[in-house]
Each structure stands twice: as C-alpha cells, then as structure tokens.
Amino acid sequence: MVKPCLQVELAGVKLENPLMNASGILGLTSYSLARLAEAGLGALVTKSVGLKPRPGSPNPTVVEVPGGLVNSMGLPNPGLEAFKSEVEEALSKIGKPLFVSVFGFSPGEYGEAVRKLSRLPVAGFELNVSCPHVGGVGEIGGSPEALREAVKGARASTGKPLFVKLSPNLTSFAEAARVAEEAGADGIVATNTVRSMVIDLEAERPLLAGVYGGLSGAALKPVAIRCVYEAYETVKIPVVGCGGIFTWRDAVEYFMAGASAVQVGTAIAYRGLEVFRDILSGLSAYLEAKGLDDLSRLVGVAHKR
Ligand code: DHB
C-alpha cells in the first residue's frame, strides 16, 4: 500500500500533517518558532499576544504535579507592535502556516488586535478566550454574550480563518462552541488548561506567585477528549484537539473523538521536539496496519453507534 495520507485541510488552510504546537510552548520569538518549524509540524501557533506589553508573573510560574504541569506565566508578551516584527521574521524562515494567538481583556480588544495584525501574511488567528487565571480573559469565553462579541469583532477584522480556543472549565463546552460558530468562527480548539491550584506546605500559601494556574498534560486528556466529542456533535466547523498528547495513541484518540488536527504542548517539555516525528511515524504505521489510506477516515469514528 502507498503511504497513508496525513495531510489535512483546516478551514481552507492546507497542512502537510495534523500536528501543531499548543499555544504558549516555544512560540514567543522568531527563533523558537523556527525551531518548532524544523520539528516536522503541519502548522504553528504563537504564544498569545495582547495589545499592550506584559512582563508576566514573577516566579514560581510552573509546578509539576502528578499527571501534568500547573503553570501561571501571566500572559507575558512584548505587545502587538514588537510582536509583529518577531512574526515577520519568523515567517521568512518557517515555510509553514502560522496562526497568531491573541488575547484581550474585553471583547472589543480581540477585534482591535486582529485588525492590527491583519496585514501580516499569517494563515489565521487563534482567539484565547480561555486563560484560566489572568483576570478578565477567561471570563470572555465564559460568557456567551462576551464570547459572541469577541468573535464577531475579530470576524469583522479579518477574512482569514479564526479558531477559538475554549476552556474546559465551562458548564457547557458544546454551547460555547455553538456560540463561537454562530459568531463566525472557522474552528474550535478543545481545550485550554484547567483552572487549578497547588498549596506550598512550608509557606502555607498557594505555591504559584499567580496563585491560580492552568493544568496541562496527561491529566487534562480525558477532559479535553470529552470536550472534542461534545463539540463534534454540536458544530460543523473543524475541531482541533489539545491536551495531554504524548504519543500517537493519544492523537488517535482525539481523531476518533472528532478532532481534525491536534496540538501538542506539555509533551515538548518532557520529550523534546522529537515528540512530533515520533507521533507522525506512529500514526502512519497505525493507519497502514489498519489499511486506511487517509487520516480523515479516523475523524469522528467514535461517534458511530
Ligand atoms: C497562560 C495562559 C493560558 O492560556 C494557559 O492555558 C496557561 C497559562 C499564561 O500565560 O499564564
């Protein structure tokens, strides 16, 4: 049999394979984006950028827990203007579709940020409406009205694909996905991290300087798989899976739940950039062993009754 086809098309963007990095991992500088591009990914996502520069939270910002990491970076970023030149430089090197992740403290800031970035030759945008601990950002994805306004504003600012990254900390993930689709989103990213906390026994206070953080890694996977499954049953736009993907088996689980592509984050910290080539070769071997010629044949199969 010929090698199975791993290419995917996401909202009109062609990816040579379904792997992306999760926003926040190695995506803040042109140097780190170029390193990611060499690791064999189908598309890249930047760390989230906002209108104004932010220094981020003081240390400690990350703590390991059984099953994952809890991080509270505090959305550090150089602000839109400085970031634009970083992205321009990255685009000259990477030769892959690049999505810029943006965050805002009010619905209107999403449209403004996307408009200010709209001249860049990027593939599209990912709206981070779901940071679990920086006050004001997660609240946007948590309110149907604010979510609708943020997505509509971004929609009015660009004709390029808009992905909306939602939180697993919602009463109804499916409902939020539906609101995002109605407001003009081209895809859903499921999911961002789970709002969480670790207590320092000696200090007798929360360990992270930012107090709350986002849980990522293996513990997030069953939660995010459930979100992908619910979104797939609810919306027609593609769903991108994200949360605890370390191996090709994890990725296959996401495709079966309904993901068209997947993002890898925490595994990069544990397994290095080789994780992408490992997952890709495992995926190819799996499809070949199953006699499947195209990855798309796996998408959503868990929904068959
Ligand atoms: C941060 C932002 C996120 O969206 C997230 O899931 C975890 C951490 C941050 O920059 O603090």
PDB file of C-alpha atoms and ligand atoms in Angstrom:
ATOM      1  CA  MET A   1       0.000   0.000   0.000  1.00  0.00           C
ATOM      2  CA  VAL A   2       1.138   3.576  -0.637  1.00  0.00           C
ATOM      3  CA  LYS A   3       1.947   5.609   2.438  1.00  0.00           C
ATOM      4  CA  PRO A   4      -1.239   6.831   4.148  1.00  0.00           C
ATOM      5  CA  CYS A   5      -2.108  10.478   3.562  1.00  0.00           C
ATOM      6  CA  LEU A   6      -1.651  12.635   6.671  1.00  0.00           C
ATOM      7  CA  GLN A   7      -2.491  15.949   5.002  1.00  0.00           C
ATOM      8  CA  VAL A   8      -5.399  17.887   6.411  1.00  0.00           C
ATOM      9  CA  GLU A   9      -7.248  20.995   5.372  1.00  0.00           C
ATOM     10  CA  LEU A  10      -8.373  23.201   8.237  1.00  0.00           C
ATOM     11  CA  ALA A  11     -10.785  25.961   7.281  1.00  0.00           C
ATOM     12  CA  GLY A  12      -9.124  26.139   3.873  1.00  0.00           C
ATOM     13  CA  VAL A  13      -5.548  26.044   5.217  1.00  0.00           C
ATOM     14  CA  LYS A  14      -3.535  23.090   3.926  1.00  0.00           C
ATOM     15  CA  LEU A  15      -1.360  21.331   6.498  1.00  0.00           C
ATOM     16  CA  GLU A  16       1.132  18.660   5.441  1.00  0.00           C
ATOM     17  CA  ASN A  17       0.219  16.768   8.625  1.00  0.00           C
ATOM     18  CA  PRO A  18      -2.245  17.238  11.526  1.00  0.00           C
ATOM     19  CA  LEU A  19       0.282  18.192  14.228  1.00  0.00           C
ATOM     20  CA  MET A  20       0.600  21.673  15.675  1.00  0.00           C
ATOM     21  CA  ASN A  21       2.196  23.030  18.815  1.00  0.00           C
ATOM     22  CA  ALA A  22      -0.123  24.244  21.561  1.00  0.00           C
ATOM     23  CA  SER A  23      -0.008  27.996  22.013  1.00  0.00           C
ATOM     24  CA  GLY A  24       2.371  29.073  24.739  1.00  0.00           C
ATOM     25  CA  ILE A  25       5.041  26.497  24.008  1.00  0.00           C
ATOM     26  CA  LEU A  26       8.050  27.915  22.147  1.00  0.00           C
ATOM     27  CA  GLY A  27       6.034  30.435  20.196  1.00  0.00           C
ATOM     28  CA  LEU A  28       7.104  33.811  21.508  1.00  0.00           C
ATOM     29  CA  THR A  29      10.204  34.547  19.404  1.00  0.00           C
ATOM     30  CA  SER A  30      11.136  34.050  15.756  1.00  0.00           C
ATOM     31  CA  TYR A  31      13.953  31.791  16.955  1.00  0.00           C
ATOM     32  CA  SER A  32      11.652  29.446  18.868  1.00  0.00           C
ATOM     33  CA  LEU A  33       9.110  29.415  16.026  1.00  0.00           C
ATOM     34  CA  ALA A  34      11.877  28.442  13.602  1.00  0.00           C
ATOM     35  CA  ARG A  35      12.952  25.601  15.902  1.00  0.00           C
ATOM     36  CA  LEU A  36       9.369  24.334  16.003  1.00  0.00           C
ATOM     37  CA  ALA A  37       9.088  24.521  12.217  1.00  0.00           C
ATOM     38  CA  GLU A  38      12.097  22.218  11.863  1.00  0.00           C
ATOM     39  CA  ALA A  39      10.449  19.615  14.108  1.00  0.00           C
ATOM     40  CA  GLY A  40       8.042  18.457  11.388  1.00  0.00           C
ATOM     41  CA  LEU A  41       4.802  20.152  12.456  1.00  0.00           C
ATOM     42  CA  GLY A  42       1.988  20.800   9.978  1.00  0.00           C
ATOM     43  CA  ALA A  43       1.280  24.292  11.352  1.00  0.00           C
ATOM     44  CA  LEU A  44       2.429  26.524  14.187  1.00  0.00           C
ATOM     45  CA  VAL A  45       0.720  28.727  16.774  1.00  0.00           C
ATOM     46  CA  THR A  46       2.351  31.647  18.577  1.00  0.00           C
ATOM     47  CA  LYS A  47       2.174  32.373  22.296  1.00  0.00           C
ATOM     48  CA  SER A  48      -0.822  34.636  22.925  1.00  0.00           C
ATOM     49  CA  VAL A  49      -0.250  38.306  22.266  1.00  0.00           C
ATOM     50  CA  GLY A  50      -2.285  41.244  23.540  1.00  0.00           C
ATOM     51  CA  LEU A  51      -2.485  44.934  22.731  1.00  0.00           C
ATOM     52  CA  LYS A  52      -0.015  46.031  25.401  1.00  0.00           C
ATOM     53  CA  PRO A  53       3.284  44.542  26.630  1.00  0.00           C
ATOM     54  CA  ARG A  54       3.097  42.462  29.822  1.00  0.00           C
ATOM     55  CA  PRO A  55       6.011  41.271  31.920  1.00  0.00           C
ATOM     56  CA  GLY A  56       4.131  38.166  33.110  1.00  0.00           C
ATOM     57  CA  SER A  57       4.018  36.780  36.646  1.00  0.00           C
ATOM     58  CA  PRO A  58       7.006  36.563  38.984  1.00  0.00           C
ATOM     59  CA  ASN A  59       8.404  33.109  39.848  1.00  0.00           C
ATOM     60  CA  PRO A  60       7.407  30.464  40.574  1.00  0.00           C
ATOM     61  CA  THR A  61       5.345  30.181  37.398  1.00  0.00           C
ATOM     62  CA  VAL A  62       5.316  26.410  36.826  1.00  0.00           C
ATOM     63  CA  VAL A  63       4.955  23.418  39.127  1.00  0.00           C
ATOM     64  CA  GLU A  64       4.874  19.726  38.316  1.00  0.00           C
ATOM     65  CA  VAL A  65       2.003  17.677  39.753  1.00  0.00           C
ATOM     66  CA  PRO A  66       1.126  14.010  39.275  1.00  0.00           C
ATOM     67  CA  GLY A  67      -0.262  13.870  35.739  1.00  0.00           C
ATOM     68  CA  GLY A  68       0.918  17.210  34.479  1.00  0.00           C
ATOM     69  CA  LEU A  69       2.059  20.765  34.971  1.00  0.00           C
ATOM     70  CA  VAL A  70       0.315  23.727  36.521  1.00  0.00           C
ATOM     71  CA  ASN A  71       1.533  26.976  35.006  1.00  0.00           C
ATOM     72  CA  SER A  72       0.794  30.593  35.615  1.00  0.00           C
ATOM     73  CA  MET A  73       3.020  32.575  33.270  1.00  0.00           C
ATOM     74  CA  GLY A  74       0.686  35.582  33.366  1.00  0.00           C
ATOM     75  CA  LEU A  75       0.460  36.015  29.585  1.00  0.00           C
ATOM     76  CA  PRO A  76       3.926  37.553  29.189  1.00  0.00           C
ATOM     77  CA  ASN A  77       4.312  39.165  25.784  1.00  0.00           C
ATOM     78  CA  PRO A  78       6.030  42.142  24.144  1.00  0.00           C
ATOM     79  CA  GLY A  79       2.777  43.750  22.949  1.00  0.00           C
ATOM     80  CA  LEU A  80       1.447  43.837  19.407  1.00  0.00           C
ATOM     81  CA  GLU A  81       3.887  46.201  17.757  1.00  0.00           C
ATOM     82  CA  ALA A  82       7.063  44.436  18.909  1.00  0.00           C
ATOM     83  CA  PHE A  83       5.457  41.074  18.245  1.00  0.00           C
ATOM     84  CA  LYS A  84       4.649  41.962  14.646  1.00  0.00           C
ATOM     85  CA  SER A  85       8.321  42.214  13.710  1.00  0.00           C
ATOM     86  CA  GLU A  86       9.035  38.917  15.513  1.00  0.00           C
ATOM     87  CA  VAL A  87       6.293  37.246  13.461  1.00  0.00           C
ATOM     88  CA  GLU A  88       7.529  38.839  10.215  1.00  0.00           C
ATOM     89  CA  GLU A  89      10.996  37.475  10.845  1.00  0.00           C
ATOM     90  CA  ALA A  90       9.595  34.041  11.707  1.00  0.00           C
ATOM     91  CA  LEU A  91       7.513  33.947   8.523  1.00  0.00           C
ATOM     92  CA  SER A  92      10.631  34.450   6.422  1.00  0.00           C
ATOM     93  CA  LYS A  93      12.117  31.288   7.945  1.00  0.00           C
ATOM     94  CA  ILE A  94       9.390  28.773   8.689  1.00  0.00           C
ATOM     95  CA  GLY A  95       7.590  27.972   5.418  1.00  0.00           C
ATOM     96  CA  LYS A  96       4.553  26.579   7.315  1.00  0.00           C
ATOM     97  CA  PRO A  97       1.145  28.006   8.098  1.00  0.00           C
ATOM     98  CA  LEU A  98       1.382  30.153  11.213  1.00  0.00           C
ATOM     99  CA  PHE A  99      -1.565  31.091  13.421  1.00  0.00           C
ATOM    100  CA  VAL A 100      -1.254  34.035  15.776  1.00  0.00           C
ATOM    101  CA  SER A 101      -2.899  33.565  19.157  1.00  0.00           C
ATOM    102  CA  VAL A 102      -4.441  36.739  20.566  1.00  0.00           C
ATOM    103  CA  PHE A 103      -5.988  37.549  23.925  1.00  0.00           C
ATOM    104  CA  GLY A 104      -7.874  40.561  25.207  1.00  0.00           C
ATOM    105  CA  PHE A 105      -9.264  41.964  28.426  1.00  0.00           C
ATOM    106  CA  SER A 106     -12.543  42.957  26.800  1.00  0.00           C
ATOM    107  CA  PRO A 107     -14.429  41.588  23.786  1.00  0.00           C
ATOM    108  CA  GLY A 108     -13.500  44.675  21.760  1.00  0.00           C
ATOM    109  CA  GLU A 109      -9.772  44.064  22.203  1.00  0.00           C
ATOM    110  CA  TYR A 110      -9.945  40.897  20.072  1.00  0.00           C
ATOM    111  CA  GLY A 111     -11.164  42.742  17.011  1.00  0.00           C
ATOM    112  CA  GLU A 112      -8.631  45.503  17.583  1.00  0.00           C
ATOM    113  CA  ALA A 113      -5.728  43.069  17.967  1.00  0.00           C
ATOM    114  CA  VAL A 114      -6.711  41.042  14.889  1.00  0.00           C
ATOM    115  CA  ARG A 115      -7.162  44.238  12.851  1.00  0.00           C
ATOM    116  CA  LYS A 116      -3.704  45.465  13.845  1.00  0.00           C
ATOM    117  CA  LEU A 117      -2.203  42.129  12.786  1.00  0.00           C
ATOM    118  CA  SER A 118      -4.326  41.653   9.681  1.00  0.00           C
ATOM    119  CA  ARG A 119      -1.643  42.793   7.199  1.00  0.00           C
ATOM    120  CA  LEU A 120       0.725  40.019   8.267  1.00  0.00           C
ATOM    121  CA  PRO A 121       0.830  37.089   5.837  1.00  0.00           C
ATOM    122  CA  VAL A 122      -0.194  34.619   8.553  1.00  0.00           C
ATOM    123  CA  ALA A 123      -2.565  31.684   7.973  1.00  0.00           C
ATOM    124  CA  GLY A 124      -5.078  32.823  10.562  1.00  0.00           C
ATOM    125  CA  PHE A 125      -5.761  33.540  14.202  1.00  0.00           C
ATOM    126  CA  GLU A 126      -6.498  31.642  17.386  1.00  0.00           C
ATOM    127  CA  LEU A 127      -8.548  33.553  19.939  1.00  0.00           C
ATOM    128  CA  ASN A 128      -7.515  32.757  23.503  1.00  0.00           C
ATOM    129  CA  VAL A 129     -10.732  33.491  25.381  1.00  0.00           C
ATOM    130  CA  SER A 130      -9.872  30.876  27.989  1.00  0.00           C
ATOM    131  CA  CYS A 131      -6.751  31.658  30.011  1.00  0.00           C
ATOM    132  CA  PRO A 132      -7.785  30.208  33.375  1.00  0.00           C
ATOM    133  CA  HIS A 133      -6.110  32.691  35.691  1.00  0.00           C
ATOM    134  CA  VAL A 134      -5.320  36.089  34.168  1.00  0.00           C
ATOM    135  CA  GLY A 135      -8.301  38.141  35.343  1.00  0.00           C
ATOM    136  CA  GLY A 136     -10.708  39.109  32.580  1.00  0.00           C
ATOM    137  CA  VAL A 137      -9.503  36.827  29.765  1.00  0.00           C
ATOM    138  CA  GLY A 138     -11.172  33.525  30.699  1.00  0.00           C
ATOM    139  CA  GLU A 139     -14.335  35.416  31.611  1.00  0.00           C
ATOM    140  CA  ILE A 140     -14.801  36.265  27.923  1.00  0.00           C
ATOM    141  CA  GLY A 141     -15.096  32.618  26.900  1.00  0.00           C
ATOM    142  CA  GLY A 142     -17.200  32.007  29.992  1.00  0.00           C
ATOM    143  CA  SER A 143     -19.949  34.411  28.981  1.00  0.00           C
ATOM    144  CA  PRO A 144     -21.973  33.682  25.824  1.00  0.00           C
ATOM    145  CA  GLU A 145     -22.566  37.401  25.226  1.00  0.00           C
ATOM    146  CA  ALA A 146     -18.897  38.367  25.613  1.00  0.00           C
ATOM    147  CA  LEU A 147     -17.777  35.387  23.539  1.00  0.00           C
ATOM    148  CA  ARG A 148     -20.171  36.313  20.735  1.00  0.00           C
ATOM    149  CA  GLU A 149     -18.971  39.920  20.767  1.00  0.00           C
ATOM    150  CA  ALA A 150     -15.269  38.952  20.790  1.00  0.00           C
ATOM    151  CA  VAL A 151     -15.634  36.509  17.882  1.00  0.00           C
ATOM    152  CA  LYS A 152     -17.841  38.895  15.882  1.00  0.00           C
ATOM    153  CA  GLY A 153     -15.303  41.698  16.384  1.00  0.00           C
ATOM    154  CA  ALA A 154     -12.436  39.511  15.228  1.00  0.00           C
ATOM    155  CA  ARG A 155     -14.566  38.274  12.318  1.00  0.00           C
ATOM    156  CA  ALA A 156     -15.166  41.830  11.181  1.00  0.00           C
ATOM    157  CA  SER A 157     -11.399  42.467  11.255  1.00  0.00           C
ATOM    158  CA  THR A 158     -10.210  39.627   9.025  1.00  0.00           C
ATOM    159  CA  GLY A 159     -11.289  37.277   6.278  1.00  0.00           C
ATOM    160  CA  LYS A 160      -8.698  34.747   7.455  1.00  0.00           C
ATOM    161  CA  PRO A 161      -9.528  31.602   9.427  1.00  0.00           C
ATOM    162  CA  LEU A 162     -10.411  32.235  13.045  1.00  0.00           C
ATOM    163  CA  PHE A 163     -10.052  29.460  15.603  1.00  0.00           C
ATOM    164  CA  VAL A 164     -11.491  29.909  19.064  1.00  0.00           C
ATOM    165  CA  LYS A 165      -9.712  28.167  21.930  1.00  0.00           C
ATOM    166  CA  LEU A 166     -12.231  27.377  24.626  1.00  0.00           C
ATOM    167  CA  SER A 167     -11.866  26.407  28.245  1.00  0.00           C
ATOM    168  CA  PRO A 168     -12.767  23.012  29.675  1.00  0.00           C
ATOM    169  CA  ASN A 169     -13.942  24.884  32.805  1.00  0.00           C
ATOM    170  CA  LEU A 170     -17.333  25.664  31.267  1.00  0.00           C
ATOM    171  CA  THR A 171     -20.733  24.389  32.306  1.00  0.00           C
ATOM    172  CA  SER A 172     -21.400  23.558  28.652  1.00  0.00           C
ATOM    173  CA  PHE A 173     -18.474  23.300  26.263  1.00  0.00           C
ATOM    174  CA  ALA A 174     -20.863  22.425  23.450  1.00  0.00           C
ATOM    175  CA  GLU A 175     -22.913  25.563  23.992  1.00  0.00           C
ATOM    176  CA  ALA A 176     -19.804  27.772  23.885  1.00  0.00           C
ATOM    177  CA  ALA A 177     -18.672  26.043  20.684  1.00  0.00           C
ATOM    178  CA  ARG A 178     -22.077  26.716  19.148  1.00  0.00           C
ATOM    179  CA  VAL A 179     -21.935  30.410  20.127  1.00  0.00           C
ATOM    180  CA  ALA A 180     -18.442  30.708  18.598  1.00  0.00           C
ATOM    181  CA  GLU A 181     -19.601  29.043  15.372  1.00  0.00           C
ATOM    182  CA  GLU A 182     -22.672  31.276  15.112  1.00  0.00           C
ATOM    183  CA  ALA A 183     -20.498  34.352  15.641  1.00  0.00           C
ATOM    184  CA  GLY A 184     -18.333  33.404  12.677  1.00  0.00           C
ATOM    185  CA  ALA A 185     -15.537  31.147  13.974  1.00  0.00           C
ATOM    186  CA  ASP A 186     -13.972  28.748  11.460  1.00  0.00           C
ATOM    187  CA  GLY A 187     -12.823  26.221  14.048  1.00  0.00           C
ATOM    188  CA  ILE A 188     -12.745  25.310  17.730  1.00  0.00           C
ATOM    189  CA  VAL A 189      -9.650  24.410  19.743  1.00  0.00           C
ATOM    190  CA  ALA A 190     -10.532  21.983  22.540  1.00  0.00           C
ATOM    191  CA  THR A 191      -9.110  22.793  25.002  1.00  0.00           C
ATOM    192  CA  ASN A 192      -7.158  25.287  27.046  1.00  0.00           C
ATOM    193  CA  THR A 193      -5.918  24.293  30.531  1.00  0.00           C
ATOM    194  CA  VAL A 194      -7.974  23.528  33.654  1.00  0.00           C
ATOM    195  CA  ARG A 195      -8.005  26.232  36.325  1.00  0.00           C
ATOM    196  CA  SER A 196      -6.143  24.820  39.299  1.00  0.00           C
ATOM    197  CA  MET A 197      -4.009  25.490  42.372  1.00  0.00           C
ATOM    198  CA  VAL A 198      -1.149  23.964  44.362  1.00  0.00           C
ATOM    199  CA  ILE A 199      -0.505  24.770  48.049  1.00  0.00           C
ATOM    200  CA  ASP A 200       3.058  25.113  49.404  1.00  0.00           C
ATOM    201  CA  LEU A 201       3.063  23.293  52.758  1.00  0.00           C
ATOM    202  CA  GLU A 202       6.041  25.169  54.195  1.00  0.00           C
ATOM    203  CA  ALA A 203       4.867  28.610  53.167  1.00  0.00           C
ATOM    204  CA  GLU A 204       1.255  27.708  53.999  1.00  0.00           C
ATOM    205  CA  ARG A 205       0.029  29.564  50.932  1.00  0.00           C
ATOM    206  CA  PRO A 206      -0.573  28.940  47.208  1.00  0.00           C
ATOM    207  CA  LEU A 207       2.702  27.921  45.597  1.00  0.00           C
ATOM    208  CA  LEU A 208       2.406  29.830  42.327  1.00  0.00           C
ATOM    209  CA  ALA A 209       3.056  33.553  42.517  1.00  0.00           C
ATOM    210  CA  GLY A 210      -0.004  33.987  40.304  1.00  0.00           C
ATOM    211  CA  VAL A 211      -1.994  31.918  42.875  1.00  0.00           C
ATOM    212  CA  TYR A 212      -4.097  30.107  40.219  1.00  0.00           C
ATOM    213  CA  GLY A 213      -2.703  28.278  37.214  1.00  0.00           C
ATOM    214  CA  GLY A 214      -3.660  26.079  34.301  1.00  0.00           C
ATOM    215  CA  LEU A 215      -3.311  22.290  34.479  1.00  0.00           C
ATOM    216  CA  SER A 216      -1.953  20.675  31.316  1.00  0.00           C
ATOM    217  CA  GLY A 217      -0.582  17.232  30.471  1.00  0.00           C
ATOM    218  CA  ALA A 218      -1.862  13.678  30.874  1.00  0.00           C
ATOM    219  CA  ALA A 219      -4.486  14.596  33.489  1.00  0.00           C
ATOM    220  CA  LEU A 220      -6.101  17.016  31.024  1.00  0.00           C
ATOM    221  CA  LYS A 221      -6.546  14.462  28.233  1.00  0.00           C
ATOM    222  CA  PRO A 222      -9.834  12.764  29.246  1.00  0.00           C
ATOM    223  CA  VAL A 223     -11.364  16.168  29.980  1.00  0.00           C
ATOM    224  CA  ALA A 224     -10.311  17.590  26.611  1.00  0.00           C
ATOM    225  CA  ILE A 225     -11.347  14.438  24.733  1.00  0.00           C
ATOM    226  CA  ARG A 226     -14.821  14.855  26.217  1.00  0.00           C
ATOM    227  CA  CYS A 227     -14.875  18.474  25.004  1.00  0.00           C
ATOM    228  CA  VAL A 228     -13.800  17.442  21.471  1.00  0.00           C
ATOM    229  CA  TYR A 229     -16.520  14.793  21.432  1.00  0.00           C
ATOM    230  CA  GLU A 230     -19.203  17.259  22.538  1.00  0.00           C
ATOM    231  CA  ALA A 231     -18.081  19.938  20.078  1.00  0.00           C
ATOM    232  CA  TYR A 232     -18.020  17.427  17.196  1.00  0.00           C
ATOM    233  CA  GLU A 233     -21.642  16.542  17.936  1.00  0.00           C
ATOM    234  CA  THR A 234     -22.650  20.209  18.047  1.00  0.00           C
ATOM    235  CA  VAL A 235     -20.808  22.235  15.393  1.00  0.00           C
ATOM    236  CA  LYS A 236     -19.940  21.775  11.711  1.00  0.00           C
ATOM    237  CA  ILE A 237     -16.651  23.686  11.828  1.00  0.00           C
ATOM    238  CA  PRO A 238     -13.468  21.649  12.453  1.00  0.00           C
ATOM    239  CA  VAL A 239     -12.321  20.861  15.977  1.00  0.00           C
ATOM    240  CA  VAL A 240      -8.630  20.899  16.892  1.00  0.00           C
ATOM    241  CA  GLY A 241      -7.789  18.711  19.893  1.00  0.00           C
ATOM    242  CA  CYS A 242      -5.370  19.847  22.587  1.00  0.00           C
ATOM    243  CA  GLY A 243      -4.485  18.395  25.986  1.00  0.00           C
ATOM    244  CA  GLY A 244      -2.108  15.687  27.141  1.00  0.00           C
ATOM    245  CA  ILE A 245      -0.959  14.328  23.785  1.00  0.00           C
ATOM    246  CA  PHE A 246       2.331  12.479  24.279  1.00  0.00           C
ATOM    247  CA  THR A 247       2.086   9.568  21.803  1.00  0.00           C
ATOM    248  CA  TRP A 248       0.408   8.575  18.524  1.00  0.00           C
ATOM    249  CA  ARG A 249      -2.163   6.647  20.568  1.00  0.00           C
ATOM    250  CA  ASP A 250      -3.233   9.852  22.324  1.00  0.00           C
ATOM    251  CA  ALA A 251      -3.533  11.571  18.932  1.00  0.00           C
ATOM    252  CA  VAL A 252      -5.645   8.715  17.509  1.00  0.00           C
ATOM    253  CA  GLU A 253      -7.983   9.019  20.487  1.00  0.00           C
ATOM    254  CA  TYR A 254      -8.521  12.680  19.616  1.00  0.00           C
ATOM    255  CA  PHE A 255      -9.159  11.941  15.923  1.00  0.00           C
ATOM    256  CA  MET A 256     -11.696   9.271  16.851  1.00  0.00           C
ATOM    257  CA  ALA A 257     -13.436  11.726  19.194  1.00  0.00           C
ATOM    258  CA  GLY A 258     -13.742  14.144  16.266  1.00  0.00           C
ATOM    259  CA  ALA A 259     -10.565  16.232  16.038  1.00  0.00           C
ATOM    260  CA  SER A 260      -9.302  17.090  12.537  1.00  0.00           C
ATOM    261  CA  ALA A 261      -5.873  18.121  13.869  1.00  0.00           C
ATOM    262  CA  VAL A 262      -4.139  18.119  17.249  1.00  0.00           C
ATOM    263  CA  GLN A 263      -1.866  20.387  19.264  1.00  0.00           C
ATOM    264  CA  VAL A 264       0.986  19.198  21.449  1.00  0.00           C
ATOM    265  CA  GLY A 265       2.259  21.286  24.365  1.00  0.00           C
ATOM    266  CA  THR A 266       3.366  19.774  27.651  1.00  0.00           C
ATOM    267  CA  ALA A 267       4.902  16.726  25.927  1.00  0.00           C
ATOM    268  CA  ILE A 268       7.500  19.030  24.358  1.00  0.00           C
ATOM    269  CA  ALA A 269       8.745  19.842  27.868  1.00  0.00           C
ATOM    270  CA  TYR A 270       9.104  16.141  28.700  1.00  0.00           C
ATOM    271  CA  ARG A 271      10.090  14.570  25.385  1.00  0.00           C
ATOM    272  CA  GLY A 272      11.677  17.409  23.401  1.00  0.00           C
ATOM    273  CA  LEU A 273      10.867  18.328  19.832  1.00  0.00           C
ATOM    274  CA  GLU A 274      11.385  14.733  18.651  1.00  0.00           C
ATOM    275  CA  VAL A 275       7.900  14.057  20.007  1.00  0.00           C
ATOM    276  CA  PHE A 276       6.437  15.346  16.726  1.00  0.00           C
ATOM    277  CA  ARG A 277       8.333  12.921  14.450  1.00  0.00           C
ATOM    278  CA  ASP A 278       7.593  10.057  16.867  1.00  0.00           C
ATOM    279  CA  ILE A 279       3.860  10.772  16.777  1.00  0.00           C
ATOM    280  CA  LEU A 280       3.887  11.119  12.974  1.00  0.00           C
ATOM    281  CA  SER A 281       5.673   7.836  12.342  1.00  0.00           C
ATOM    282  CA  GLY A 282       3.402   6.052  14.842  1.00  0.00           C
ATOM    283  CA  LEU A 283       0.338   7.499  13.131  1.00  0.00           C
ATOM    284  CA  SER A 284       1.499   6.415   9.685  1.00  0.00           C
ATOM    285  CA  ALA A 285       2.263   2.892  10.906  1.00  0.00           C
ATOM    286  CA  TYR A 286      -1.140   2.678  12.615  1.00  0.00           C
ATOM    287  CA  LEU A 287      -3.069   3.777   9.513  1.00  0.00           C
ATOM    288  CA  GLU A 288      -1.072   1.392   7.344  1.00  0.00           C
ATOM    289  CA  ALA A 289      -1.695  -1.532   9.718  1.00  0.00           C
ATOM    290  CA  LYS A 290      -5.413  -0.734   9.657  1.00  0.00           C
ATOM    291  CA  GLY A 291      -5.415  -0.499   5.856  1.00  0.00           C
ATOM    292  CA  LEU A 292      -6.557   3.142   5.964  1.00  0.00           C
ATOM    293  CA  ASP A 293      -5.278   5.340   3.133  1.00  0.00           C
ATOM    294  CA  ASP A 294      -6.188   8.680   4.697  1.00  0.00           C
ATOM    295  CA  LEU A 295      -6.203  10.096   8.216  1.00  0.00           C
ATOM    296  CA  SER A 296      -9.633  11.638   7.600  1.00  0.00           C
ATOM    297  CA  ARG A 297     -11.118   8.136   7.836  1.00  0.00           C
ATOM    298  CA  LEU A 298     -10.440   8.173  11.571  1.00  0.00           C
ATOM    299  CA  VAL A 299     -12.057  11.517  12.326  1.00  0.00           C
ATOM    300  CA  GLY A 300     -15.169  11.071  14.428  1.00  0.00           C
ATOM    301  CA  VAL A 301     -15.367   7.273  14.183  1.00  0.00           C
ATOM    302  CA  ALA A 302     -16.083   7.045  17.934  1.00  0.00           C
ATOM    303  CA  HIS A 303     -19.484   8.624  17.219  1.00  0.00           C
ATOM    304  CA  LYS A 304     -20.740   5.651  15.229  1.00  0.00           C
ATOM    305  CA  ARG A 305     -23.357   3.824  17.219  1.00  0.00           C
TER     306      ARG A 305
HETATM  307  C1  DHB B   1      -1.187  31.037  30.482  1.00  0.00           C
HETATM  308  C2  DHB B   1      -2.158  31.239  29.541  1.00  0.00           C
HETATM  309  C3  DHB B   1      -3.013  30.217  29.185  1.00  0.00           C
HETATM  310  O1  DHB B   1      -3.999  30.358  28.247  1.00  0.00           O
HETATM  311  C4  DHB B   1      -2.891  28.979  29.821  1.00  0.00           C
HETATM  312  O2  DHB B   1      -3.721  27.987  29.490  1.00  0.00           O
HETATM  313  C5  DHB B   1      -1.925  28.771  30.779  1.00  0.00           C
HETATM  314  C6  DHB B   1      -1.063  29.807  31.102  1.00  0.00           C
HETATM  315  C7  DHB B   1      -0.296  32.139  30.936  1.00  0.00           C
HETATM  316  O3  DHB B   1       0.348  32.816  30.126  1.00  0.00           O
HETATM  317  O4  DHB B   1      -0.230  32.358  32.155  1.00  0.00           O
END
